[in-house]
PDB file of C-alpha atoms in Angstrom:
ATOM      1  CA  MET A   1     -36.424  94.923  34.943  1.00 77.00           C
ATOM      2  CA  ARG A   2     -34.526  93.699  32.275  1.00 79.00           C
ATOM      3  CA  SER A   3     -30.588  93.330  34.114  1.00 82.00           C
ATOM      4  CA  ILE A   4     -29.322  92.847  37.376  1.00 83.00           C
ATOM      5  CA  GLN A   5     -28.207  96.695  37.009  1.00 86.00           C
ATOM      6  CA  GLU A   6     -31.369  97.620  37.036  1.00 89.00           C
ATOM      7  CA  LEU A   7     -31.902  96.164  39.991  1.00 89.00           C
ATOM      8  CA  ILE A   8     -29.623  98.108  41.759  1.00 90.00           C
ATOM      9  CA  ALA A   9     -30.295 101.245  40.612  1.00 92.00           C
ATOM     10  CA  LEU A  10     -33.709 100.426  41.675  1.00 93.00           C
ATOM     11  CA  ALA A  11     -32.615  99.194  45.227  1.00 93.00           C
ATOM     12  CA  LYS A  12     -30.796 102.162  45.272  1.00 94.00           C
ATOM     13  CA  ALA A  13     -33.548 104.648  44.913  1.00 96.00           C
ATOM     14  CA  LYS A  14     -36.052 102.969  46.986  1.00 94.00           C
ATOM     15  CA  PRO A  15     -34.141 101.395  50.260  1.00 93.00           C
ATOM     16  CA  GLY A  16     -36.122  99.123  52.676  1.00 94.00           C
ATOM     17  CA  GLN A  17     -39.376  99.610  49.788  1.00 95.00           C
ATOM     18  CA  LEU A  18     -37.979  95.845  47.759  1.00 93.00           C
ATOM     19  CA  TYR A  19     -38.997  92.502  48.854  1.00 94.00           C
ATOM     20  CA  TYR A  20     -36.877  89.573  48.135  1.00 94.00           C
ATOM     21  CA  ALA A  21     -38.571  86.131  48.854  1.00 93.00           C
ATOM     22  CA  ALA A  22     -37.242  83.651  50.632  1.00 93.00           C
ATOM     23  CA  ALA A  23     -37.430  79.566  50.945  1.00 91.00           C
ATOM     24  CA  GLY A  24     -36.776  80.316  54.666  1.00 91.00           C
ATOM     25  CA  VAL A  25     -34.466  81.864  57.621  1.00 92.00           C
ATOM     26  CA  GLY A  26     -30.732  80.139  56.224  1.00 88.00           C
ATOM     27  CA  THR A  27     -31.902  78.441  53.402  1.00 88.00           C
ATOM     28  CA  ASN A  28     -29.522  79.334  50.189  1.00 84.00           C
ATOM     29  CA  PRO A  29     -31.974  81.571  48.558  1.00 87.00           C
ATOM     30  CA  HIS A  30     -31.953  83.722  51.371  1.00 90.00           C
ATOM     31  CA  ILE A  31     -27.950  84.075  52.101  1.00 87.00           C
ATOM     32  CA  ALA A  32     -27.837  84.801  48.239  1.00 86.00           C
ATOM     33  CA  GLY A  33     -29.867  87.139  48.891  1.00 89.00           C
ATOM     34  CA  GLU A  34     -28.366  88.940  51.296  1.00 89.00           C
ATOM     35  CA  LEU A  35     -24.964  88.509  50.150  1.00 85.00           C
ATOM     36  CA  PHE A  36     -26.271  90.456  47.384  1.00 86.00           C
ATOM     37  CA  ASN A  37     -27.352  93.092  49.275  1.00 89.00           C
ATOM     38  CA  LEU A  38     -23.825  93.391  51.020  1.00 85.00           C
ATOM     39  CA  LEU A  39     -22.374  93.093  47.849  1.00 83.00           C
ATOM     40  CA  ALA A  40     -24.337  95.712  45.648  1.00 86.00           C
ATOM     41  CA  ASP A  41     -24.488  98.140  48.694  1.00 88.00           C
ATOM     42  CA  VAL A  42     -28.431  97.811  48.854  1.00 92.00           C
ATOM     43  CA  ASN A  43     -31.060  96.359  51.301  1.00 95.00           C
ATOM     44  CA  ILE A  44     -34.316  94.428  49.676  1.00 94.00           C
ATOM     45  CA  VAL A  45     -36.062  93.088  52.603  1.00 95.00           C
ATOM     46  CA  ALA A  46     -36.237  89.757  53.033  1.00 95.00           C
ATOM     47  CA  VAL A  47     -39.870  87.512  53.173  1.00 96.00           C
ATOM     48  CA  GLN A  48     -39.509  84.051  54.495  1.00 95.00           C
ATOM     49  CA  PHE A  49     -41.800  80.800  53.096  1.00 95.00           C
ATOM     50  CA  LYS A  50     -42.098  77.810  54.133  1.00 94.00           C
ATOM     51  CA  GLY A  51     -39.863  76.202  51.276  1.00 93.00           C
ATOM     52  CA  GLY A  52     -39.071  77.671  47.962  1.00 90.00           C
ATOM     53  CA  GLY A  53     -42.293  76.392  45.795  1.00 92.00           C
ATOM     54  CA  PRO A  54     -44.298  79.314  48.224  1.00 94.00           C
ATOM     55  CA  ALA A  55     -41.606  81.980  46.907  1.00 93.00           C
ATOM     56  CA  ASP A  56     -41.890  81.228  44.279  1.00 91.00           C
ATOM     57  CA  MET A  57     -45.209  81.479  43.560  1.00 92.00           C
ATOM     58  CA  ALA A  58     -45.606  84.718  45.601  1.00 92.00           C
ATOM     59  CA  VAL A  59     -42.522  86.134  43.082  1.00 90.00           C
ATOM     60  CA  ILE A  60     -44.916  85.169  40.140  1.00 90.00           C
ATOM     61  CA  ALA A  61     -48.222  86.150  41.605  1.00 91.00           C
ATOM     62  CA  GLY A  62     -46.272  90.044  41.976  1.00 90.00           C
ATOM     63  CA  GLU A  63     -46.551  89.463  46.382  1.00 92.00           C
ATOM     64  CA  VAL A  64     -43.199  89.566  45.392  1.00 91.00           C
ATOM     65  CA  GLY A  65     -40.470  91.206  43.611  1.00 90.00           C
ATOM     66  CA  VAL A  66     -37.569  89.279  43.161  1.00 91.00           C
ATOM     67  CA  THR A  67     -35.730  86.039  44.566  1.00 90.00           C
ATOM     68  CA  PHE A  68     -32.319  84.634  44.506  1.00 87.00           C
ATOM     69  CA  GLY A  69     -33.204  80.139  43.579  1.00 85.00           C
ATOM     70  CA  ASN A  70     -30.968  77.810  42.797  1.00 82.00           C
ATOM     71  CA  ILE A  71     -31.096  77.404  38.888  1.00 81.00           C
ATOM     72  CA  SER A  72     -32.692  73.622  38.679  1.00 81.00           C
ATOM     73  CA  GLN A  73     -35.777  75.401  40.664  1.00 84.00           C
ATOM     74  CA  GLU A  74     -35.747  78.318  38.661  1.00 85.00           C
ATOM     75  CA  ILE A  75     -35.345  77.254  35.136  1.00 83.00           C
ATOM     76  CA  GLY A  76     -38.999  75.801  34.295  1.00 86.00           C
ATOM     77  CA  TYR A  77     -40.516  78.795  35.551  1.00 87.00           C
ATOM     78  CA  VAL A  78     -37.836  81.050  33.451  1.00 85.00           C
ATOM     79  CA  LYS A  79     -38.409  78.834  29.735  1.00 84.00           C
ATOM     80  CA  ALA A  80     -42.211  78.820  30.062  1.00 87.00           C
ATOM     81  CA  GLY A  81     -41.981  82.743  30.760  1.00 86.00           C
ATOM     82  CA  ARG A  82     -43.493  83.202  34.746  1.00 89.00           C
ATOM     83  CA  MET A  83     -40.090  84.920  35.576  1.00 87.00           C
ATOM     84  CA  ARG A  84     -37.387  86.316  33.440  1.00 86.00           C
ATOM     85  CA  ALA A  85     -33.307  85.780  34.723  1.00 83.00           C
ATOM     86  CA  LEU A  86     -31.705  88.665  35.285  1.00 84.00           C
ATOM     87  CA  ALA A  87     -28.667  87.086  35.904  1.00 80.00           C
ATOM     88  CA  VAL A  88     -26.434  83.510  36.734  1.00 76.00           C
ATOM     89  CA  THR A  89     -23.632  83.932  39.184  1.00 68.00           C
ATOM     90  CA  SER A  90     -21.311  80.893  38.293  1.00 64.00           C
ATOM     91  CA  ALA A  91     -17.767  81.527  36.798  1.00 63.00           C
ATOM     92  CA  LYS A  92     -19.241  80.189  33.505  1.00 67.00           C
ATOM     93  CA  ARG A  93     -22.377  80.950  31.730  1.00 68.00           C
ATOM     94  CA  ASN A  94     -24.530  77.543  32.633  1.00 68.00           C
ATOM     95  CA  PRO A  95     -25.466  75.412  29.935  1.00 72.00           C
ATOM     96  CA  ALA A  96     -29.071  75.245  31.389  1.00 71.00           C
ATOM     97  CA  MET A  97     -29.330  79.014  30.754  1.00 72.00           C
ATOM     98  CA  ARG A  98     -27.118  79.871  27.870  1.00 67.00           C
ATOM     99  CA  SER A  99     -28.591  82.998  26.877  1.00 65.00           C
ATOM    100  CA  CYS A 100     -28.892  84.373  30.444  1.00 67.00           C
ATOM    101  CA  ARG A 101     -25.861  87.047  31.661  1.00 62.00           C
ATOM    102  CA  ARG A 102     -23.479  86.659  34.165  1.00 59.00           C
ATOM    103  CA  SER A 103     -23.055  88.912  37.114  1.00 56.00           C
ATOM    104  CA  PRO A 104     -20.880  91.474  36.772  1.00 52.00           C
ATOM    105  CA  ARG A 105     -18.103  89.656  38.785  1.00 47.00           C
ATOM    106  CA  ARG A 106     -18.464  91.678  42.234  1.00 44.00           C
ATOM    107  CA  HIS A 107     -21.664  90.341  42.581  1.00 45.00           C
ATOM    108  CA  ARG A 108     -21.084  86.670  41.640  1.00 42.00           C
ATOM    109  CA  LYS A 109     -21.565  83.451  44.170  1.00 44.00           C
ATOM    110  CA  ASP A 110     -23.624  80.346  42.807  1.00 41.00           C
ATOM    111  CA  HIS A 111     -26.929  81.114  41.995  1.00 42.00           C
ATOM    112  CA  CYS A 112     -29.279  82.383  39.680  1.00 44.00           C
ATOM    113  CA  ALA A 113     -31.135  85.812  39.392  1.00 47.00           C
ATOM    114  CA  ALA A 114     -34.122  86.883  38.471  1.00 42.00           C
ATOM    115  CA  THR A 115     -37.501  89.329  38.820  1.00 39.00           C
ATOM    116  CA  ARG A 116     -40.406  87.257  39.933  1.00 34.00           C
ATOM    117  CA  SER A 117     -36.048  85.308  40.632  1.00 35.00           C
ATOM    118  CA  ILE A 118     -32.797  86.225  40.911  1.00 38.00           C
ATOM    119  CA  PRO A 119     -30.305  83.680  40.597  1.00 38.00           C
ATOM    120  CA  VAL A 120     -26.679  84.627  42.719  1.00 37.00           C
ATOM    121  CA  ARG A 121     -23.669  83.271  44.182  1.00 38.00           C
ATOM    122  CA  ARG A 122     -21.779  83.857  47.188  1.00 46.00           C
ATOM    123  CA  ARG A 123     -18.576  86.196  47.416  1.00 51.00           C
ATOM    124  CA  GLY A 124     -16.900  89.461  48.953  1.00 56.00           C
ATOM    125  CA  ALA A 125     -16.786  92.570  47.734  1.00 61.00           C
ATOM    126  CA  GLN A 126     -13.079  92.828  45.133  1.00 67.00           C
ATOM    127  CA  GLY A 127     -10.707  93.972  47.894  1.00 74.00           C
ATOM    128  CA  THR A 128     -12.206  92.509  51.296  1.00 73.00           C
ATOM    129  CA  PRO A 129      -9.483  91.330  53.436  1.00 79.00           C
ATOM    130  CA  ARG A 130      -8.817  87.692  53.629  1.00 80.00           C
ATOM    131  CA  ALA A 131      -9.244  88.127  57.821  1.00 83.00           C
ATOM    132  CA  ILE A 132     -13.382  89.284  57.069  1.00 77.00           C
ATOM    133  CA  VAL A 133     -13.378  86.444  54.189  1.00 74.00           C
ATOM    134  CA  ASP A 134     -12.353  84.341  56.410  1.00 77.00           C
ATOM    135  CA  THR A 135     -14.151  85.170  59.361  1.00 79.00           C
ATOM    136  CA  LEU A 136     -17.337  85.181  57.067  1.00 74.00           C
ATOM    137  CA  ASN A 137     -16.751  81.505  55.540  1.00 71.00           C
ATOM    138  CA  SER A 138     -16.339  80.514  59.081  1.00 75.00           C
ATOM    139  CA  HIS A 139     -19.863  81.480  60.325  1.00 72.00           C
ATOM    140  CA  ILE A 140     -21.575  80.914  57.112  1.00 67.00           C
ATOM    141  CA  ARG A 141     -20.154  76.824  57.517  1.00 66.00           C
ATOM    142  CA  LYS A 142     -21.797  77.040  61.225  1.00 68.00           C
ATOM    143  CA  VAL A 143     -24.566  78.477  60.687  1.00 63.00           C
ATOM    144  CA  LEU A 144     -25.091  75.568  57.236  1.00 58.00           C
ATOM    145  CA  THR A 145     -24.225  72.456  58.957  1.00 63.00           C
ATOM    146  CA  ALA A 146     -25.606  73.325  62.474  1.00 61.00           C
ATOM    147  CA  PRO A 147     -27.871  69.953  64.046  1.00 64.00           C
ATOM    148  CA  THR A 148     -31.623  71.648  63.234  1.00 53.00           C
ATOM    149  CA  SER A 149     -33.905  71.343  65.787  1.00 48.00           C
TER     150      SER A 149
END
């Protein structure tokens, strides 16, 4: 896989048969992966790991095909050739990942996308009614700020 477009095409051709690594339920990679599913209208299944390290190792080992990680966590693997960055989701190209394209506007939300690792940002599809965006934002904030038990 060499681009976000290829990932989306594969995911649409094989709904529910592709897997992405997440660093645990409710973590940034998990939320980014689910948002990617929503925005790209695909079904890539989350596999939860006990942290980003084990999630990355599963991707590198080929146990899981993709992750939606933070640039700071994935850059070393990308530079070492152990992961391929597909896209970053920031508004501007990230200086640390100059060779990595930005994801299409409708799929952006401040994460890094790579096979064997993917960064992606959280954002609603273009034209999403403001009330839905506000409701989604409210729920995400509640989850992210809830006390841990």
